[in-house]
Every structure is written in C-alpha cells, then in structure tokens.
XYZ file of N, CA and C in Angstrom:
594
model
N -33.083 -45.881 20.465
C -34.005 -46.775 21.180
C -33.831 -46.628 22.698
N -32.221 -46.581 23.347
C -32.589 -45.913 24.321
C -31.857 -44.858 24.502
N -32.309 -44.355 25.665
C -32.833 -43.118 26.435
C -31.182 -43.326 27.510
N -30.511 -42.105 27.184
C -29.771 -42.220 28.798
C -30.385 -41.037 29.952
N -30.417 -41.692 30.801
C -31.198 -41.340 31.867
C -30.262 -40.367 33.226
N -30.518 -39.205 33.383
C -30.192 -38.348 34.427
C -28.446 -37.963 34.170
N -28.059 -37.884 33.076
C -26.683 -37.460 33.232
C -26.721 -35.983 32.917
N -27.308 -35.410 32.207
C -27.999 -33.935 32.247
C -29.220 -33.395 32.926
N -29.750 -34.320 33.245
C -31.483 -33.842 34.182
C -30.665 -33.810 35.470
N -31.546 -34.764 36.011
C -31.492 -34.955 37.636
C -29.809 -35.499 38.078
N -29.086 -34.832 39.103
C -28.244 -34.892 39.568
C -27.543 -36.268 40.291
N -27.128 -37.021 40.048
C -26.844 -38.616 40.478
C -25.953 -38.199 42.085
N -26.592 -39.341 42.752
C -25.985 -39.073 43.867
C -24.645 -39.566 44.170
N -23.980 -38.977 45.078
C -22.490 -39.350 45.037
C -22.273 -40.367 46.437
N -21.740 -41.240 45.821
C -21.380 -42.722 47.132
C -20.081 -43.012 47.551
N -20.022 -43.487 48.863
C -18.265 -43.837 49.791
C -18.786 -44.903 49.647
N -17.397 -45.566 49.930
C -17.808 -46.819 50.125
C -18.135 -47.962 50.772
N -18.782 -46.710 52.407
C -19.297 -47.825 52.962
C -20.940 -48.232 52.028
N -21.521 -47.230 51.223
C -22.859 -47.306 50.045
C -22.695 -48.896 49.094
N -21.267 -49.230 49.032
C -21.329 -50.079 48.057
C -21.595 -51.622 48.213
N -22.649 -52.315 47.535
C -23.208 -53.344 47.573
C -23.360 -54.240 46.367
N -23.389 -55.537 46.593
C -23.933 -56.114 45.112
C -25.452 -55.795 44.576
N -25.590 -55.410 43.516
C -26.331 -54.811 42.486
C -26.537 -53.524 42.190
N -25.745 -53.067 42.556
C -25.825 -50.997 43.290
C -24.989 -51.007 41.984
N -25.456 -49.637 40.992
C -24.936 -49.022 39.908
C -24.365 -48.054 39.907
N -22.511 -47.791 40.000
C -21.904 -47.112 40.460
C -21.271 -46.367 38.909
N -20.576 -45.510 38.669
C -19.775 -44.982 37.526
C -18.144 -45.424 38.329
N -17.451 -45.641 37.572
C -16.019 -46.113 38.154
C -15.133 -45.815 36.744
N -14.617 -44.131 37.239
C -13.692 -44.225 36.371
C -13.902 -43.723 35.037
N -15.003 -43.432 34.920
C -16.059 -42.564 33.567
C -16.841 -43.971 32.848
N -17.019 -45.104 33.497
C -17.906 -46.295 32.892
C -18.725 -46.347 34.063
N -19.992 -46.756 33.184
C -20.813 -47.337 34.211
C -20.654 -48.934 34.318
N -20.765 -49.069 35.839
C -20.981 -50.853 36.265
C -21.716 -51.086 37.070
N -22.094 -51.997 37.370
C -22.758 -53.241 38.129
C -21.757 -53.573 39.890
N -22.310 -53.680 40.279
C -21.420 -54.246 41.919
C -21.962 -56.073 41.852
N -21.085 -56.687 41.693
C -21.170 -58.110 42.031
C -21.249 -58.485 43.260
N -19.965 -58.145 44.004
C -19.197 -58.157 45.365
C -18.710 -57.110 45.719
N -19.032 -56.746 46.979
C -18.427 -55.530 47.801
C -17.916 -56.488 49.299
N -16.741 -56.122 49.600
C -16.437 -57.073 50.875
C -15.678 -55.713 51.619
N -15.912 -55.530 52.959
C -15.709 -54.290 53.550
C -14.538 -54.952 54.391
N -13.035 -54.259 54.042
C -11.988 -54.894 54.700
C -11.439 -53.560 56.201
N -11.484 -53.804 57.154
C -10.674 -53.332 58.105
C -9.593 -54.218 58.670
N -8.445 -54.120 57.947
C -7.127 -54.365 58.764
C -6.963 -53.741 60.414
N -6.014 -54.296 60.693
C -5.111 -54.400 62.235
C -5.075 -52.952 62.009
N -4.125 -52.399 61.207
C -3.253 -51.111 61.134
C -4.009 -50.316 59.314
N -3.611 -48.810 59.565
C -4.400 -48.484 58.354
C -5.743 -48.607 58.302
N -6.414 -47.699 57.519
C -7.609 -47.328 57.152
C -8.327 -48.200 56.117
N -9.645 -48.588 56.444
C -10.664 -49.759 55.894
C -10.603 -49.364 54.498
N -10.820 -50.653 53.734
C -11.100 -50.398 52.283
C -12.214 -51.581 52.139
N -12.604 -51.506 51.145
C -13.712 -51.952 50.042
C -12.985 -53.141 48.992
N -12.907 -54.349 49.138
C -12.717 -55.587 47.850
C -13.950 -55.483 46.821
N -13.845 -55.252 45.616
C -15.210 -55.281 45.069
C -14.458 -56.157 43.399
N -15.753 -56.700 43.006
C -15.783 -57.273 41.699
C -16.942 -56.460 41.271
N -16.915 -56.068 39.735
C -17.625 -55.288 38.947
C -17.755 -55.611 37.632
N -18.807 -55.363 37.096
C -19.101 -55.773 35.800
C -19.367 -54.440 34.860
N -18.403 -54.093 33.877
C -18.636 -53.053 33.333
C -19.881 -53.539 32.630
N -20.518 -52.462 32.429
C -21.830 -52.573 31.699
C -21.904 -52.615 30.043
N -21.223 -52.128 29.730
C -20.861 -51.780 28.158
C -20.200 -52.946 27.474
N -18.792 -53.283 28.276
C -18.064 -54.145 27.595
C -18.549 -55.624 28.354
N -19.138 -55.741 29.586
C -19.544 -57.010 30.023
C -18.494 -57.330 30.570
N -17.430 -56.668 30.889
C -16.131 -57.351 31.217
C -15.659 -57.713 32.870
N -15.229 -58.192 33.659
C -15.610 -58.459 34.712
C -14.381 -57.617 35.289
N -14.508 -57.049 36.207
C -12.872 -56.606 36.703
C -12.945 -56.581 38.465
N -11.634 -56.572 39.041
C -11.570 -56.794 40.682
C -10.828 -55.671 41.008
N -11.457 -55.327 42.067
C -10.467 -53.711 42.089
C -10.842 -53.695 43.482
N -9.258 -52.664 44.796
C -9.787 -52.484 45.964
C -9.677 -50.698 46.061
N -10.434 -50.346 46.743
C -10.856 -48.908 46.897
C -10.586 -48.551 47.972
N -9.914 -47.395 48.287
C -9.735 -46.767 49.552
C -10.556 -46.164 50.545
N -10.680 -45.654 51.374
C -11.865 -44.922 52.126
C -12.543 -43.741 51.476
N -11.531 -42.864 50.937
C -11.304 -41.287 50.284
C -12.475 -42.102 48.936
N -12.104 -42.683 48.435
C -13.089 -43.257 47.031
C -14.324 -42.579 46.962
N -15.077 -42.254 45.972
C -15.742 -41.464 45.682
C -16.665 -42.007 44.218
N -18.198 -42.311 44.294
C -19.305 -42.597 43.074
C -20.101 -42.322 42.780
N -20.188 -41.986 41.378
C -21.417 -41.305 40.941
C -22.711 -42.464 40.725
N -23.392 -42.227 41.721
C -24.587 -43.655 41.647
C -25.314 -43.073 39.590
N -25.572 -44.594 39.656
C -26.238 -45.156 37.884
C -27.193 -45.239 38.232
N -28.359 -44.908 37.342
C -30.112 -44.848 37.900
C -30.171 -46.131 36.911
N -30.690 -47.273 37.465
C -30.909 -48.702 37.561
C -32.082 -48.679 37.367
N -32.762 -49.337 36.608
C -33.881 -49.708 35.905
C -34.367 -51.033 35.538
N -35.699 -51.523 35.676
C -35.677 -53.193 35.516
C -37.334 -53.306 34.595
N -37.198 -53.728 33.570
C -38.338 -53.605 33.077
C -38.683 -55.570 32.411
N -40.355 -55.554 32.922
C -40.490 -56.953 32.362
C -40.911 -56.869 31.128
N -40.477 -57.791 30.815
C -40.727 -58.130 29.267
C -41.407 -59.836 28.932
N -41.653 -59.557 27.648
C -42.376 -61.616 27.303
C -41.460 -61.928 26.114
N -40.457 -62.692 26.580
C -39.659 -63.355 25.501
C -40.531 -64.282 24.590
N -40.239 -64.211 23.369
C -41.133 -64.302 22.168
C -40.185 -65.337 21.641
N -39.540 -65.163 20.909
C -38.902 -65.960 20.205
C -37.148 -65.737 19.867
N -36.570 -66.496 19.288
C -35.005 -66.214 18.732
C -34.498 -66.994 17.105
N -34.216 -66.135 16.558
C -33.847 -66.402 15.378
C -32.534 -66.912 15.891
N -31.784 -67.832 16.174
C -30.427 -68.103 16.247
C -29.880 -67.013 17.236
N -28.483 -66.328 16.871
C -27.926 -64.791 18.073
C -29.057 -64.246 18.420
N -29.835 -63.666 18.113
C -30.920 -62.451 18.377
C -32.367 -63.067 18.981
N -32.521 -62.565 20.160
C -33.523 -62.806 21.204
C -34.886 -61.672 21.138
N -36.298 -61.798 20.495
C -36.895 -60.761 20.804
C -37.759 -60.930 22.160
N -37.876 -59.889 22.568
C -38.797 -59.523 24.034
C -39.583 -58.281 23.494
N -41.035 -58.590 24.006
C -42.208 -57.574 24.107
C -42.419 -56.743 25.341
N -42.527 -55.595 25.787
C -43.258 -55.201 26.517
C -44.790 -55.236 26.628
N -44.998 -55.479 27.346
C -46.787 -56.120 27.172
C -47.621 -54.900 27.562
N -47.390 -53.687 27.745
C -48.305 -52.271 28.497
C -48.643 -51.798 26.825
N -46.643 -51.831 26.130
C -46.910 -51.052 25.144
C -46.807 -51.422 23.563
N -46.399 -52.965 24.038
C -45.877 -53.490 22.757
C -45.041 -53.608 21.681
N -44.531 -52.504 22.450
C -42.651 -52.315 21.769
C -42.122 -53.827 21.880
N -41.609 -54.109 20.704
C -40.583 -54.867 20.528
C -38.867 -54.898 20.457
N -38.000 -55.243 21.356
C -36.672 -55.340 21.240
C -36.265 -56.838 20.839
N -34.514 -56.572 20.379
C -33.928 -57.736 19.945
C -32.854 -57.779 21.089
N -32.106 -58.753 21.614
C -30.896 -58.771 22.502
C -30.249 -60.245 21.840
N -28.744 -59.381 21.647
C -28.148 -60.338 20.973
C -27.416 -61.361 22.251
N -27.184 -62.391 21.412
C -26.897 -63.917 22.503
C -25.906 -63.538 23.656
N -24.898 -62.462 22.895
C -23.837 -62.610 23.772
C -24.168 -61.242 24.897
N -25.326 -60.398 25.160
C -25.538 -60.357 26.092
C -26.473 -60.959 26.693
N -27.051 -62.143 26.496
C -28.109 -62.642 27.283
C -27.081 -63.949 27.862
N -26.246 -64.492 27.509
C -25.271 -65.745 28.043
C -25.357 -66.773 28.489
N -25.188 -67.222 29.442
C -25.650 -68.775 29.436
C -27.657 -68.608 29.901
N -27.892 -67.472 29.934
C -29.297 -67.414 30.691
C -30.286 -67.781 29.233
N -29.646 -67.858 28.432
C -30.210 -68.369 27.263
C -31.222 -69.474 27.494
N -30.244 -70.631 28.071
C -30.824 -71.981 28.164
C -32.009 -71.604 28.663
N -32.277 -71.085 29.639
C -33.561 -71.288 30.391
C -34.937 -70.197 29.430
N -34.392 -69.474 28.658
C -35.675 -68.956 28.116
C -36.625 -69.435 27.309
N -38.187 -69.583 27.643
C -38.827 -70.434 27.094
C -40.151 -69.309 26.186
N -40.338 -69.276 25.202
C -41.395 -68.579 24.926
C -42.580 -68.401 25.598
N -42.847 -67.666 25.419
C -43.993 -66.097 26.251
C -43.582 -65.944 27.679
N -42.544 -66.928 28.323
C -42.455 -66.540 29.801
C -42.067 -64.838 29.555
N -42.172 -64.608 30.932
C -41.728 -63.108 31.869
C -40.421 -62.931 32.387
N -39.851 -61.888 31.390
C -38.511 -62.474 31.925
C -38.211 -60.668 32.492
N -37.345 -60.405 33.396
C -36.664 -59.297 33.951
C -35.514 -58.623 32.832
N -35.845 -57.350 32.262
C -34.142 -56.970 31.744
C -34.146 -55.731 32.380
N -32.493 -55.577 32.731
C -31.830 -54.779 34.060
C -31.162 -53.499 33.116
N -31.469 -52.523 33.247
C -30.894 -51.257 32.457
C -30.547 -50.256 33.657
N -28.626 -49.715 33.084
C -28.335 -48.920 33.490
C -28.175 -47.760 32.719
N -28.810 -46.223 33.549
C -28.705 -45.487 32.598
C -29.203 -45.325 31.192
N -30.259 -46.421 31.386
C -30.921 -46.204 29.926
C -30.336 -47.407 28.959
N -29.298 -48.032 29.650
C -28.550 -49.120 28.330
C -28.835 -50.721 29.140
N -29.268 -51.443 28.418
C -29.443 -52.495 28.829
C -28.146 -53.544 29.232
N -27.984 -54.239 30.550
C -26.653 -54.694 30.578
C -27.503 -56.158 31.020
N -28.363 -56.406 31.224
C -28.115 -57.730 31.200
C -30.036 -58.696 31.319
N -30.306 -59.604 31.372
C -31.527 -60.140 30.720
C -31.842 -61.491 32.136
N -32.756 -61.427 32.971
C -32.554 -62.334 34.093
C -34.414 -63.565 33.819
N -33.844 -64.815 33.451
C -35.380 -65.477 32.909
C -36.698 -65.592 34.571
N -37.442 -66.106 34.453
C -37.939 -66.692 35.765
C -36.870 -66.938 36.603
N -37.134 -66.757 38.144
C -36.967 -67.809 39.046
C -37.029 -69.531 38.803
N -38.485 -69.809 38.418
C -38.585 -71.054 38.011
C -39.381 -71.195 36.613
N -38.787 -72.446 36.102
C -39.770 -72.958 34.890
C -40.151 -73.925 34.842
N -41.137 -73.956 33.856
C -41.856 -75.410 33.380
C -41.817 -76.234 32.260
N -40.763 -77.385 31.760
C -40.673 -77.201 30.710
C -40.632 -78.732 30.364
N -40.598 -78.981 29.280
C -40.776 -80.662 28.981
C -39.480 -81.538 28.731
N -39.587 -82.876 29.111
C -38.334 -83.335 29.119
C -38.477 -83.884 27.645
N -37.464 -83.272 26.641
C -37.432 -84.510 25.508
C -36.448 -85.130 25.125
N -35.077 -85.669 25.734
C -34.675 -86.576 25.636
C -34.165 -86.690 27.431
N -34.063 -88.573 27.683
C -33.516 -88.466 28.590
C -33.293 -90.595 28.494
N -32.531 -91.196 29.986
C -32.909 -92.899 29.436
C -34.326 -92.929 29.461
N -34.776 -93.951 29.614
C -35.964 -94.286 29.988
C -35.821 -94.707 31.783
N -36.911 -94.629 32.429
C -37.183 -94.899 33.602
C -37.784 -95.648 33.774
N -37.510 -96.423 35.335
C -38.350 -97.903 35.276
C -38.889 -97.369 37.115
N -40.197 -98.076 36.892
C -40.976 -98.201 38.292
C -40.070 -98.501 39.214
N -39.211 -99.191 39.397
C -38.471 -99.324 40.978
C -37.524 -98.245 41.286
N -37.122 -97.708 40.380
C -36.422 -96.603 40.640
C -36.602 -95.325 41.645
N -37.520 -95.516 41.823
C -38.386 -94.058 42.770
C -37.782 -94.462 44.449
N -37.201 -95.730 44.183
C -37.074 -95.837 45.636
C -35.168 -95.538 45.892
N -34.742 -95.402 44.690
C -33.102 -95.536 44.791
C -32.801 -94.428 45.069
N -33.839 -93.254 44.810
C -32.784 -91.743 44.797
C -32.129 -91.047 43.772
N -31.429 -92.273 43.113
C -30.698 -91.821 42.050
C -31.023 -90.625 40.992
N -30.269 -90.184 40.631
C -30.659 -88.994 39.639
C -30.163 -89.254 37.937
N -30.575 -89.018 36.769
C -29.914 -89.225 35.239
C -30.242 -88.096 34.520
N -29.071 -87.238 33.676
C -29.315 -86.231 32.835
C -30.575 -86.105 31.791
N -31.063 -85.009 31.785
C -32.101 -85.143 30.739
C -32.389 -83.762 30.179
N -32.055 -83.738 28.494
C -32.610 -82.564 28.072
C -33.932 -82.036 28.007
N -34.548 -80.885 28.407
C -35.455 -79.972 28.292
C -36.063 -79.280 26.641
N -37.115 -78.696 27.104
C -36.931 -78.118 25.769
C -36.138 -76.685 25.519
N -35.787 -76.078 26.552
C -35.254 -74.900 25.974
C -33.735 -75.130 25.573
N -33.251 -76.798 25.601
C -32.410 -76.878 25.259
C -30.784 -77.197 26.657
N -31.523 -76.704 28.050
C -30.553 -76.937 29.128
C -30.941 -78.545 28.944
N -29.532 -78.712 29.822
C -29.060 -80.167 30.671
C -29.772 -79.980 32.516
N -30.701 -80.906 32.512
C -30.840 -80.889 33.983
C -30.962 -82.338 34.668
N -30.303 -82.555 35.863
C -30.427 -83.620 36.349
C -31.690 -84.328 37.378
N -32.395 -84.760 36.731
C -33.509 -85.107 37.151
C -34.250 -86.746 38.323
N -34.921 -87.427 38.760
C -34.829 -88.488 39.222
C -34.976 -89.127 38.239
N -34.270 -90.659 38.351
C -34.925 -91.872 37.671
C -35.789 -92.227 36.868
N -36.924 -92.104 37.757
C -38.224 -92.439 37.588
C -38.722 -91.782 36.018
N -38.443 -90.343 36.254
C -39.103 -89.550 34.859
C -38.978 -89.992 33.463
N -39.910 -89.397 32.579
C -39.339 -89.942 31.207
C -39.722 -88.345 30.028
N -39.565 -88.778 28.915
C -39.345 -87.899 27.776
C -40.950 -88.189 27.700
N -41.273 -86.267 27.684
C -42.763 -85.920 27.660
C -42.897 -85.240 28.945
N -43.071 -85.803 29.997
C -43.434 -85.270 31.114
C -42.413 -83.977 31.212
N -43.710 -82.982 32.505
C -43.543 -81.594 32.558
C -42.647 -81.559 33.602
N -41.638 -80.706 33.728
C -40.834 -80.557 34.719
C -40.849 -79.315 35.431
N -40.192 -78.956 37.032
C -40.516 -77.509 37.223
C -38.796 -77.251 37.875
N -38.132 -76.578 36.715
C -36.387 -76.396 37.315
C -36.247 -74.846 38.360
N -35.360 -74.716 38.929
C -35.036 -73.401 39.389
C -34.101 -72.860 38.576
N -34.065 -71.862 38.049
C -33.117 -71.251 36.934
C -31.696 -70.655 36.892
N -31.916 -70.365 38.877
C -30.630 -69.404 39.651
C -29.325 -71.032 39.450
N -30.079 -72.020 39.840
C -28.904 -72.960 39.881
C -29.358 -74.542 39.028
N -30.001 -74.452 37.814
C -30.653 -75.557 36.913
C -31.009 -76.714 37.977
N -31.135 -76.919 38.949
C -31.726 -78.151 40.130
C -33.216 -77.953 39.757
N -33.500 -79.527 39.332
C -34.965 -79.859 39.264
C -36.062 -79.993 40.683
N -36.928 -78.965 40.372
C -37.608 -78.676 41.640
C -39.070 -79.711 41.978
N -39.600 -80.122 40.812
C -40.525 -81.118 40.940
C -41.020 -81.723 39.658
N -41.865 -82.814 40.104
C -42.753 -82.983 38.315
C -44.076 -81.991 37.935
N -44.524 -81.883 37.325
C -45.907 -80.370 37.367
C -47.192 -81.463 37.024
C-alpha cells in the first residue's frame, strides 16, 4: 500500500546541521525521523552543536540527542496528503482520499490523543515519510456539539467563569457558563480552548 519514495530513484539530499529544523525529515542512524526541536548551541569555548528531539517514525519513539558540527543527513522526502475521516470501528480509523477514493485504515495508536478531535467527513492532514505514514494531524478548528455538560443559567454570561463539557467526538473542553448540551461549539484542536458558539 505504500510506496517508499527516492531511496533508489532520486538521490536525497545530504544536511549539517545548521539545515536542521522542526518538521524537516532527516535519516539518523539508518531510521527515518521527524525534527521536533532543533536548538543551535554555541558555547564560550569549542565548536557549535545542535540540541535536537526526534521522533522516530517507525517506532513513534521520542529520543534527545546532541550532534556535533562534522554531523551529517540524509534528508526524508516528506509528504502530506488530505484525506476525509469517515469513520472508526473502535482501534482502526478509516480516511478517504477524495481525487481517488482509496480507502485507508490507521490504527489508534498511531493517530493518539489526536483522536479526540476527529469528527466524521472533516479534512484531516496525514504526514508521510518516505512513503510510510508517521502521523495523522485533524483541523485547525472544529465544530462540534456539546452533549453533556451542567446546565447554564442567564446571569452567568456576566461572571466569566468557565465549566467542563463533553463534545461529541468525545474530548473534554472547557467552555463558558452560559452554554448548554445541544448547542454548536467552535474548539481549536492545536490546544482544545473553546473558540466560540457557531
């Protein structure tokens, strides 16, 4: 199903590390990863290095490593294709491509907490390195209904206050007062903060 991309074709370019950045797809070591954090260190004395956090792609595993100047990477051809999340049987997530209609499955534990926010038919981003899919990114924002939360009373709009309330895709978001179970909500997904009523 997939395709690895340019490790026999086209020649991958080779990176120092002043190249290295968060989201830049590097090989480290004969794995491909992800750049989280790149922090460019020049000490007093001695030659600059590179702090980086990385996400192997394969195992998902997170690792912190510092790199010398001499360091040396074979750039990962990075790929981002949208898709329309459809539905989930429990673990297994399907997404459509909508040009061609291919259907994929992505199991829970690489999609992760980004779960909560996926709502059927939205547009969601999945990020492939090399042809292998490492990770599944929903909207920016959604729209989704509150169905449980307290109830809200008219004076409340003036306190500020905020009270938990489940959604339907199943997140916890903290919402104002005022709202109740039914009404449409519009969250940001990067950090679950409720952005308005719709």
């Amino acid at each position: 199903l997939f395709i690895r991309v340019g490790r026999k074709g086209t020649p991958m370019a080779t990176l120092g590390i002043t190249d290295l950045r968060a989201g830049l797809g590097v090989n480290i070591k004969g794995r491909d990863c992800v750049i989280l954090e790149a922090q460019h260190v020049k000490p007093g004395k001695g030659n600059t290095y590179v702090r980086t956090k990385y996400r192997d792609i394969r195992t998902g595993r997170v690792n912190e490593e510092n790199f010398q100047q001499s360091a040396k990477f074979e750039s990962v051809n990075m790929q981002t294709r949208e898709m329309q999340y459809l539905y989930n049987d429990g673990d297994l997530y399907y997404f459509m491509d909508n040009d061609t209609y291919e259907q994929i499955e992505v199991g829970l534990d690489m999609i992760g907490d980004n779960a909560k926010w996926l709502k059927e038919n939205d547009a969601c981003l999945l990020n492939y390195a090399n042809g292998v899919l490492y990770a599944v990114q929903p909207p920016m924002f959604i729209e989704v209904e509150i169905i449980e939360t307290d109830p809200g009373f008219k004076g409340d709009t003036v306190q500020g206050g905020s009270k938990p309330a489940t959604v339907e895709t199943g997140a916890l978001v903290q919402i104002p007062m005022y709202l109740n179970v039914g009404e449409i909500i519009k969250v940001d997904t990067r950090d679950g903060k409720f952005v308005g009523r719709v």
